[in-house]
C-alpha positions as protocol buffer text, in pm:
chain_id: "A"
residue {
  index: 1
  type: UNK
  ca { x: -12394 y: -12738 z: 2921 }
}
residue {
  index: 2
  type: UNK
  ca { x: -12203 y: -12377 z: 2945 }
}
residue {
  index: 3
  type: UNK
  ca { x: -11935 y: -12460 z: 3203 }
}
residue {
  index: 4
  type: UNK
  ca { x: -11816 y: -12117 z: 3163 }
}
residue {
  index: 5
  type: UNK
  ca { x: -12163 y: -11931 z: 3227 }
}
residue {
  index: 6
  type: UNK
  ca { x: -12216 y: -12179 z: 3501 }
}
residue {
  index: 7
  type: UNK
  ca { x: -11899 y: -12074 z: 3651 }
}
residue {
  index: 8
  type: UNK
  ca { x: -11989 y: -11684 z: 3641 }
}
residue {
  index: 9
  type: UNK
  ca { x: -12339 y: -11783 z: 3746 }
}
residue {
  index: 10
  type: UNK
  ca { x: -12221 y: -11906 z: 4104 }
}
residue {
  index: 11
  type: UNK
  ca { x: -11974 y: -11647 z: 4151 }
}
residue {
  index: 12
  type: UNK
  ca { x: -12299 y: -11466 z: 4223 }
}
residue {
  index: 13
  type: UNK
  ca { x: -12461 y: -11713 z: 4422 }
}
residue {
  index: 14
  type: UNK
  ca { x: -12353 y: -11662 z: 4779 }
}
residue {
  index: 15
  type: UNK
  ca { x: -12556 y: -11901 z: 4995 }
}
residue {
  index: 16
  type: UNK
  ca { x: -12747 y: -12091 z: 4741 }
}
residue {
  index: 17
  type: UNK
  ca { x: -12477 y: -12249 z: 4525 }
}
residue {
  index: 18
  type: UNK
  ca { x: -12624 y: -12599 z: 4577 }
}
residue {
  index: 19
  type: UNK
  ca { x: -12911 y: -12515 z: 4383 }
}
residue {
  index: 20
  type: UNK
  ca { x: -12748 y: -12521 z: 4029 }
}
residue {
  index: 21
  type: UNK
  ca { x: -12633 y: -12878 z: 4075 }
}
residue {
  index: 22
  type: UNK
  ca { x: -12931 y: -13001 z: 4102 }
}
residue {
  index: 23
  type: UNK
  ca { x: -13072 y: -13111 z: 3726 }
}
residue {
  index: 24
  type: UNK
  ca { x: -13401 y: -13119 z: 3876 }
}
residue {
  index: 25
  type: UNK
  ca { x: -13363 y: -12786 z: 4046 }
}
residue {
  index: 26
  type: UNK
  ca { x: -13557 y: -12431 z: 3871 }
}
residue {
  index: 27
  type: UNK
  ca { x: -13166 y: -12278 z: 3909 }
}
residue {
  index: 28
  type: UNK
  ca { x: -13062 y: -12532 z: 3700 }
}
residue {
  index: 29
  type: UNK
  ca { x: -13337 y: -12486 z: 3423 }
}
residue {
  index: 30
  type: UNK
  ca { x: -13305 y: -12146 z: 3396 }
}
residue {
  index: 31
  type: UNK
  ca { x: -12918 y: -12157 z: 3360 }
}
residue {
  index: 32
  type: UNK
  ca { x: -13004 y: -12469 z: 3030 }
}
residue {
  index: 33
  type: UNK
  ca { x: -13290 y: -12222 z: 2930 }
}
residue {
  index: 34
  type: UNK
  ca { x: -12997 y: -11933 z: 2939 }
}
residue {
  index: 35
  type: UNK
  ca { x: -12709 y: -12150 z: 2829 }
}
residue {
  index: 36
  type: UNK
  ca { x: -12987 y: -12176 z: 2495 }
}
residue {
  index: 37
  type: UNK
  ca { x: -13161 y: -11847 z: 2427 }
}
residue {
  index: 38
  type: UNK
  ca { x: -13094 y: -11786 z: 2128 }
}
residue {
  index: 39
  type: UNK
  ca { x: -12944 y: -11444 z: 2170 }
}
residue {
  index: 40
  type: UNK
  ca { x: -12705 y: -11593 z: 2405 }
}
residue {
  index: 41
  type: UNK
  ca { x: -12401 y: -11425 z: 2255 }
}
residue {
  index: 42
  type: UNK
  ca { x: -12544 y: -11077 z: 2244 }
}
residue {
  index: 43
  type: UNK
  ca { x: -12629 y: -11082 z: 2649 }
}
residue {
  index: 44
  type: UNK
  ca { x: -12353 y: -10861 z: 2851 }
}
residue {
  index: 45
  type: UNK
  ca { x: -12280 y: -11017 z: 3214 }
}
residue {
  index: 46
  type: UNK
  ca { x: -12495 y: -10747 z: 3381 }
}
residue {
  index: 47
  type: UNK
  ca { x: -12815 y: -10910 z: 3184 }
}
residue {
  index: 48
  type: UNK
  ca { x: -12768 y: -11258 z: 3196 }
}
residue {
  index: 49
  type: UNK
  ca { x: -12720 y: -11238 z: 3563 }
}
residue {
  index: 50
  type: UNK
  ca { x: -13086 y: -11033 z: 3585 }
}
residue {
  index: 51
  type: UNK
  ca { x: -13259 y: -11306 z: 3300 }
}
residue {
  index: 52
  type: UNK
  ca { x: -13094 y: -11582 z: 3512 }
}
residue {
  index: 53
  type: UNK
  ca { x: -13241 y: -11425 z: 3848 }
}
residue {
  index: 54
  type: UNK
  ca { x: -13619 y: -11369 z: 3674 }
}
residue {
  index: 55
  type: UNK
  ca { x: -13594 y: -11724 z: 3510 }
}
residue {
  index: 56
  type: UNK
  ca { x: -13523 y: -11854 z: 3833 }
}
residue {
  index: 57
  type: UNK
  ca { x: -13840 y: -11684 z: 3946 }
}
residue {
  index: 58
  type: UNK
  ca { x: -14064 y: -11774 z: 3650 }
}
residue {
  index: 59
  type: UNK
  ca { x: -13990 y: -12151 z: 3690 }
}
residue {
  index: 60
  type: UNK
  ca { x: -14045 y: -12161 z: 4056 }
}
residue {
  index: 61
  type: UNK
  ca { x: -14359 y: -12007 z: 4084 }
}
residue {
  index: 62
  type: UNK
  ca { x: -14521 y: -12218 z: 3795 }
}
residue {
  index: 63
  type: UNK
  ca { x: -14473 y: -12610 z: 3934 }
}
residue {
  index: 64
  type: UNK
  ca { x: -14795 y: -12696 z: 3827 }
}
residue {
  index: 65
  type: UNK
  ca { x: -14990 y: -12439 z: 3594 }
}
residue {
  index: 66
  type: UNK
  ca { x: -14869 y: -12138 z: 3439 }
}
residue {
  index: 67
  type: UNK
  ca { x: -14927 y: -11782 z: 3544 }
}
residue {
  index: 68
  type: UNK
  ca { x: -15281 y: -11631 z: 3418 }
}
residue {
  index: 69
  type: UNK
  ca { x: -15094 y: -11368 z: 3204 }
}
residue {
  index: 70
  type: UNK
  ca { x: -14722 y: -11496 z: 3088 }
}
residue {
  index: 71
  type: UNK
  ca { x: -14654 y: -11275 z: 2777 }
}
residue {
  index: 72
  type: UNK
  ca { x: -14264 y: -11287 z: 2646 }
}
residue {
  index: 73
  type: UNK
  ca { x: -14165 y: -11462 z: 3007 }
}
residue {
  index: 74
  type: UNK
  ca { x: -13883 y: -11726 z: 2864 }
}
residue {
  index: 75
  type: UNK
  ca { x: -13856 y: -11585 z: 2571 }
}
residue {
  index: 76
  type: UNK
  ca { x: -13523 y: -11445 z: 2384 }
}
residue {
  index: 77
  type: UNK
  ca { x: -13695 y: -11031 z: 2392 }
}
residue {
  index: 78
  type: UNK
  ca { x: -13566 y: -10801 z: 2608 }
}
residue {
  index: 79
  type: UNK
  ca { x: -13649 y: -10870 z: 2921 }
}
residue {
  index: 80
  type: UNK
  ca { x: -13793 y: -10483 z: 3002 }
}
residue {
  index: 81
  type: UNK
  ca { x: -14105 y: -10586 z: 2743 }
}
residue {
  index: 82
  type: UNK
  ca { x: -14215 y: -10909 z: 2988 }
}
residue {
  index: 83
  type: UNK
  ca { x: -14503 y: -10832 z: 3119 }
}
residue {
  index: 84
  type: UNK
  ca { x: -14516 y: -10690 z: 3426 }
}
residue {
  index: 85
  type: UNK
  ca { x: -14121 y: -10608 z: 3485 }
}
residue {
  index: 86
  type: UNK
  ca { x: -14062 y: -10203 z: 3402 }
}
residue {
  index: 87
  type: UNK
  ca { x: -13762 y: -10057 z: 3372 }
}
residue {
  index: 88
  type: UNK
  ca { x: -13524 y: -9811 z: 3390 }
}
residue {
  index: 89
  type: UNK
  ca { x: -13284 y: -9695 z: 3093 }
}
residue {
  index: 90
  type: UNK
  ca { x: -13435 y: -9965 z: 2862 }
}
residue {
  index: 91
  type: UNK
  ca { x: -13206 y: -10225 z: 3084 }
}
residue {
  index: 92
  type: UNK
  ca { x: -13224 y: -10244 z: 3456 }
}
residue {
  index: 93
  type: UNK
  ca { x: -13579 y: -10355 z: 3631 }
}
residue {
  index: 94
  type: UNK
  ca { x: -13686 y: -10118 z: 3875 }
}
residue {
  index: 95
  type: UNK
  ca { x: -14039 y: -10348 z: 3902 }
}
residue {
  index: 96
  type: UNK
  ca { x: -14212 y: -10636 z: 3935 }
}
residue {
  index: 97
  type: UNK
  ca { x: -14559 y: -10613 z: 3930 }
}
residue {
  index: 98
  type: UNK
  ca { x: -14735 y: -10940 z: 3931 }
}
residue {
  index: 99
  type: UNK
  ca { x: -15059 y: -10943 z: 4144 }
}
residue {
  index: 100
  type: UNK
  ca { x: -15337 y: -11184 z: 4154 }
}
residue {
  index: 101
  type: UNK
  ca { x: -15171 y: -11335 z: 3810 }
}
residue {
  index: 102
  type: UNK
  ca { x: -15206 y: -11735 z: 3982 }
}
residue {
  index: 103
  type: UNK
  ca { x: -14834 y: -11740 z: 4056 }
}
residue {
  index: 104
  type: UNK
  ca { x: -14765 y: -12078 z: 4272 }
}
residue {
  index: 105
  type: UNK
  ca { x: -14466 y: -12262 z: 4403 }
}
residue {
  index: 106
  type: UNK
  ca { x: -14187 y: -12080 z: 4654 }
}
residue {
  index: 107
  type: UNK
  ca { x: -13995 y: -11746 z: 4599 }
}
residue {
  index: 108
  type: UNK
  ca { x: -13625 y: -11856 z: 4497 }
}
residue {
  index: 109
  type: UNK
  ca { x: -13322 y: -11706 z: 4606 }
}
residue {
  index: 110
  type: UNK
  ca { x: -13185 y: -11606 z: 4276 }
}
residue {
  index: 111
  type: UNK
  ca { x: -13450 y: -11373 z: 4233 }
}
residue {
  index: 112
  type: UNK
  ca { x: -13207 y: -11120 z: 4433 }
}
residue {
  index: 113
  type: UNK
  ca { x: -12989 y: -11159 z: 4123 }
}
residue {
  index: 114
  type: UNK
  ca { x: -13323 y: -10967 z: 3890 }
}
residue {
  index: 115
  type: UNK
  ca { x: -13274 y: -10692 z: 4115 }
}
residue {
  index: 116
  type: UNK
  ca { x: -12848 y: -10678 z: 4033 }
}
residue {
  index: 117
  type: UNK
  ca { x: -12870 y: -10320 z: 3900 }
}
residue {
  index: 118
  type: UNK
  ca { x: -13008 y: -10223 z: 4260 }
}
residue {
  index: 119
  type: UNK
  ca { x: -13320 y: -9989 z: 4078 }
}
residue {
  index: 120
  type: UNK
  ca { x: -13583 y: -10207 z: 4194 }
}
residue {
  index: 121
  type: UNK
  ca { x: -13848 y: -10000 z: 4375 }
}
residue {
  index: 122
  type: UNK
  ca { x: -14145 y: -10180 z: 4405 }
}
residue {
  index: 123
  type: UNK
  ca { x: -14284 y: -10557 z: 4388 }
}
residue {
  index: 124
  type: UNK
  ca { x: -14593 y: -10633 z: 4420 }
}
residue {
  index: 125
  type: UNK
  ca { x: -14675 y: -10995 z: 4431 }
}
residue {
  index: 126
  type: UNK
  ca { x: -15053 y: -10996 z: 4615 }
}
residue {
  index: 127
  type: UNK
  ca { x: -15332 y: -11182 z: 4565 }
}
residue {
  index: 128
  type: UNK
  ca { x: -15140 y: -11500 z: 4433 }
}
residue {
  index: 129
  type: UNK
  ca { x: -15027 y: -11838 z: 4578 }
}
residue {
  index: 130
  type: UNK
  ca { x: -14665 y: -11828 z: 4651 }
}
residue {
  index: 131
  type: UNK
  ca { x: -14609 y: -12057 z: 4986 }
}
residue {
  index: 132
  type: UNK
  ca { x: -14316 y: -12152 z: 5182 }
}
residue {
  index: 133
  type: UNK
  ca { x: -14071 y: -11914 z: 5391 }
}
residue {
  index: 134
  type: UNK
  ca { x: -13990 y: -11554 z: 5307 }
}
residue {
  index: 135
  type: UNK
  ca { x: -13654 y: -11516 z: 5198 }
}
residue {
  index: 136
  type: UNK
  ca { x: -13363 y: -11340 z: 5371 }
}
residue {
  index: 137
  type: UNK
  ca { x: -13259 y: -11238 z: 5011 }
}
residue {
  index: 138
  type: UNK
  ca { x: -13530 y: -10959 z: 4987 }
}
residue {
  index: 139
  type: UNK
  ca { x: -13354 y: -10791 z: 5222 }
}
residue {
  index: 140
  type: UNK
  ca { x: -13086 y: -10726 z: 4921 }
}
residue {
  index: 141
  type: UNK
  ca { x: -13325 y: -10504 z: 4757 }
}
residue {
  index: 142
  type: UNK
  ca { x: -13224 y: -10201 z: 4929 }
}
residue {
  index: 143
  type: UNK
  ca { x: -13367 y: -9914 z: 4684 }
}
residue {
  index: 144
  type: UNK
  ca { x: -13733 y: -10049 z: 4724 }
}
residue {
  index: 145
  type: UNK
  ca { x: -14011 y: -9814 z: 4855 }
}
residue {
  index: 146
  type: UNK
  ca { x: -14316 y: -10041 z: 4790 }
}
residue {
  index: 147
  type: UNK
  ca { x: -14289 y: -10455 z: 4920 }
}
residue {
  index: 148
  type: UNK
  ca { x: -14648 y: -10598 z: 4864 }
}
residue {
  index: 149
  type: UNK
  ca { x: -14694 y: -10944 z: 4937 }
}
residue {
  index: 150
  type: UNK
  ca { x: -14992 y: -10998 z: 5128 }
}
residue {
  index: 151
  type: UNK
  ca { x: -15308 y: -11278 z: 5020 }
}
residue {
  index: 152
  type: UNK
  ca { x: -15039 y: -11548 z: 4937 }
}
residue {
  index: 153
  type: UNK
  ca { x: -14969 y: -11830 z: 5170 }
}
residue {
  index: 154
  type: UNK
  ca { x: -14636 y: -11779 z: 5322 }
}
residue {
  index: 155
  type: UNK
  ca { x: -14529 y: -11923 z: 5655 }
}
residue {
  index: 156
  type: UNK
  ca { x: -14273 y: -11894 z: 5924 }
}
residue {
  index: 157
  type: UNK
  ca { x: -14094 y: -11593 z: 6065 }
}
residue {
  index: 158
  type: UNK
  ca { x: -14085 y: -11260 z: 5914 }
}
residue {
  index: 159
  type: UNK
  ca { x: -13658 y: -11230 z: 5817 }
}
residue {
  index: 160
  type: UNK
  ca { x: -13507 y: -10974 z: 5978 }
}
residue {
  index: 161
  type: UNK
  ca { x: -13320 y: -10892 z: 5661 }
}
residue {
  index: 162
  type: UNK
  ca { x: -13577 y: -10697 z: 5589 }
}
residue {
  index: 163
  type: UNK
  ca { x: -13461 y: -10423 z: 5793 }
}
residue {
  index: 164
  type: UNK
  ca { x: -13215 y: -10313 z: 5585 }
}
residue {
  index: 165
  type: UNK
  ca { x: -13451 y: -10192 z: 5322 }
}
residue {
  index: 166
  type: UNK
  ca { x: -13425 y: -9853 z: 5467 }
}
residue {
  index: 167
  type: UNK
  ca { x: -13620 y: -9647 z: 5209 }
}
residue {
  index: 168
  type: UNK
  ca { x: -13938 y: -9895 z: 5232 }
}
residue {
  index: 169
  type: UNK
  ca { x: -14248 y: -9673 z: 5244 }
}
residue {
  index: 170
  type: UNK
  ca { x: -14494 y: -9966 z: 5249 }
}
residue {
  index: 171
  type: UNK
  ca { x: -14487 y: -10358 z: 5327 }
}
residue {
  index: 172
  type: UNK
  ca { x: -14796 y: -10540 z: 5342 }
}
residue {
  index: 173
  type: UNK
  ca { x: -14793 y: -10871 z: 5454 }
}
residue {
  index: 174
  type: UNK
  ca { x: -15098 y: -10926 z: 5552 }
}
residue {
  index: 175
  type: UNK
  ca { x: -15341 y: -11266 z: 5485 }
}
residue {
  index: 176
  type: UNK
  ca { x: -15070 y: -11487 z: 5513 }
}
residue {
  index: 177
  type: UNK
  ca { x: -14956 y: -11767 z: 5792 }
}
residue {
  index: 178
  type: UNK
  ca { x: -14680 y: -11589 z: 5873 }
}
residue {
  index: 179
  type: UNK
  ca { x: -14595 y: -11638 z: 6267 }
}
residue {
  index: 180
  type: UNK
  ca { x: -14392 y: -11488 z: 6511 }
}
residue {
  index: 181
  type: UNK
  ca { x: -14257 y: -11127 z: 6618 }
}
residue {
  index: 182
  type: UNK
  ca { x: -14205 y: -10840 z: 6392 }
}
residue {
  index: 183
  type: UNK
  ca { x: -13819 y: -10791 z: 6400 }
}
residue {
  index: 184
  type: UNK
  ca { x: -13690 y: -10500 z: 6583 }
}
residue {
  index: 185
  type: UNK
  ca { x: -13510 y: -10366 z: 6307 }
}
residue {
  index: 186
  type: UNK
  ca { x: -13822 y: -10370 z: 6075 }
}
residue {
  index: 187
  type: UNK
  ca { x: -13985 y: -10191 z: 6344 }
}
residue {
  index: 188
  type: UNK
  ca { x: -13712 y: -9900 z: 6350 }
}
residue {
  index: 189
  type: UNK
  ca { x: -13784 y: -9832 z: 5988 }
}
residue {
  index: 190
  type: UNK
  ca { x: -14101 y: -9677 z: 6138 }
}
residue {
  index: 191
  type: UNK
  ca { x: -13933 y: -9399 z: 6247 }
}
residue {
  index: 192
  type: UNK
  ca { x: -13785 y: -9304 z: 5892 }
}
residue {
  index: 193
  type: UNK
  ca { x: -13960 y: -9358 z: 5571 }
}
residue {
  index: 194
  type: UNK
  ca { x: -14218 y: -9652 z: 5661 }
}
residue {
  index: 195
  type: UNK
  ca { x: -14524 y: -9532 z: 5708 }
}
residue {
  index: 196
  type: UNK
  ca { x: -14732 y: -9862 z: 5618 }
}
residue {
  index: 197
  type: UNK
  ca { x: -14655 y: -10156 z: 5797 }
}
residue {
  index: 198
  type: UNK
  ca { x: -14985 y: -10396 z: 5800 }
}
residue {
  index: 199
  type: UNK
  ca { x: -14965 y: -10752 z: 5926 }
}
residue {
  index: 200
  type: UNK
  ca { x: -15186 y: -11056 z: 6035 }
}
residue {
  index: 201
  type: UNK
  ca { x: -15132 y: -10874 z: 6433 }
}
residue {
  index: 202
  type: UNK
  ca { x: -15468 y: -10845 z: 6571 }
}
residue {
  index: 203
  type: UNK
  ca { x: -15438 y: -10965 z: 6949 }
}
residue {
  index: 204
  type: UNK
  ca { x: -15849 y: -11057 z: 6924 }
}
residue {
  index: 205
  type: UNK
  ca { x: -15804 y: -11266 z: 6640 }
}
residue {
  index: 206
  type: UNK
  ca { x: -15683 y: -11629 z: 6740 }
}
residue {
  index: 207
  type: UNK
  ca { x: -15545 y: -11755 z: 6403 }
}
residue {
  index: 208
  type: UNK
  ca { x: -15337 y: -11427 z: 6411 }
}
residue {
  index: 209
  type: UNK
  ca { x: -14985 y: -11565 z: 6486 }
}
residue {
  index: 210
  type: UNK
  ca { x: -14785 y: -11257 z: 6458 }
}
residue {
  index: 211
  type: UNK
  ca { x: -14682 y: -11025 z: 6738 }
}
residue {
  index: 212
  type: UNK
  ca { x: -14612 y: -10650 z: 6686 }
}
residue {
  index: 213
  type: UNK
  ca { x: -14638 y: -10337 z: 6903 }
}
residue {
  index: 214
  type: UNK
  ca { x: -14894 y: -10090 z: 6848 }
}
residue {
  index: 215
  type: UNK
  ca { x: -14612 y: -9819 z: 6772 }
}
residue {
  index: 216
  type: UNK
  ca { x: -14466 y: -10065 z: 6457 }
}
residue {
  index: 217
  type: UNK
  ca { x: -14745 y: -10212 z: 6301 }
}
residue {
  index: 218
  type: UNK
  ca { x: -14996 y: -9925 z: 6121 }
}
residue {
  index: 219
  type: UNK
  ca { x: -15273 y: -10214 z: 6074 }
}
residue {
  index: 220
  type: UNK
  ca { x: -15327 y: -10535 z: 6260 }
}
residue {
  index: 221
  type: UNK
  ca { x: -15562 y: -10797 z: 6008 }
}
């Protein structure tokens, strides 16, 4: 136990405290798995809070098997060399690029705290696994052009969060079970920068569940 880096840790968890009191929880994991790295004493706050927020991720989208390609994930390198997170100025990651890599389990919340430098720009997480509810907390990523998270199996509403990503160019979320209307506010990104929006919308298809108007959707699957 680090009482003092769990302390700092839920200063910057707004919503989702409850999460690192749970000893079974992936919050609390990553904080021992922190608490431990080796390197602990060399890690500023701005980069434990962004290993803390990918850790979170890592755990929760490997509940049964691990990810096809894992290299340096969980490990005490610099977090710019795991694969498929790029950065900017050898510190903050402007990407996570992860598709069809057999990622499972649930997007966390914390993984708005591995975009804290606010440089991330594009995820793409196709082709993978990941179920459960899309999270209001990707609507904190607000310098991302590219959101790609289509062939997974998430469900429920589409967050309206997601309207305040106002320099999206492209969200695909498409071959999913998401239901539901397309927010509004998503929808008024069309008249900016978005210029992709492709969902499972097609009014002839009757496992389709989501609703969107011709003038906010580009593609209907």
């Amino acid at each position: 136990e680090n009482p003092e880096l769990k302390t700092f840790l839920l200063s910057h968890m707004d919503g989702f405290e409850d999460s690192l009191s749970d000893v079974d929880s992936y919050a609390y994991k990553a904080y021992l798995w922190l608490a431990n790295t080796r390197n602990y004493e060399e890690l500023i706050p701005f980069n434990k809070l962004q290993r803390f927020g990918l850790v979170c991720f890592y755990i929760s989208t490997t509940p049964d098997l691990d990810w096809k390609i894992s290299n340096r994930w969980k490990t005490h390198e610099d977090e710019c060399g795991w694969f498929g997170i790029s950065c900017a100025d050898g510190e903050t990651v402007t990407e996570i690029s992860l598709p069809n890599n057999r990622l499972s389990g649930v997007l966390p919340p914390e993984i708005a705290l591995a975009g804290i430098g606010g440089k991330i720009g594009k995820i793409n997480l196709s082709g993978n696994n990941i179920r459960g509810k899309l999270l209001p907390q990707l609507g904190t990523f607000k310098n991302i052009e590219i959101l790609d998270l289509r062939a997974n199996d998430f469900t429920g509403a589409i967050p309206s969060e997601l309207g305040h990503l106002t320099k999206l160019t492209s969200l695909k979320l498409h071959a999913n079970e998401l239901i539901g209307e397309m927010p509004t506010e998503l929808c008024a990104l069309r008249s900016s920068d978005l210029v992709e929006l492709i969902a499972d919308c097609d009014p002839n298809d009757p496992i389709d569940e989501v609703t969107c108007a011709d003038t906010c959707c580009t593609e209907c699957y």
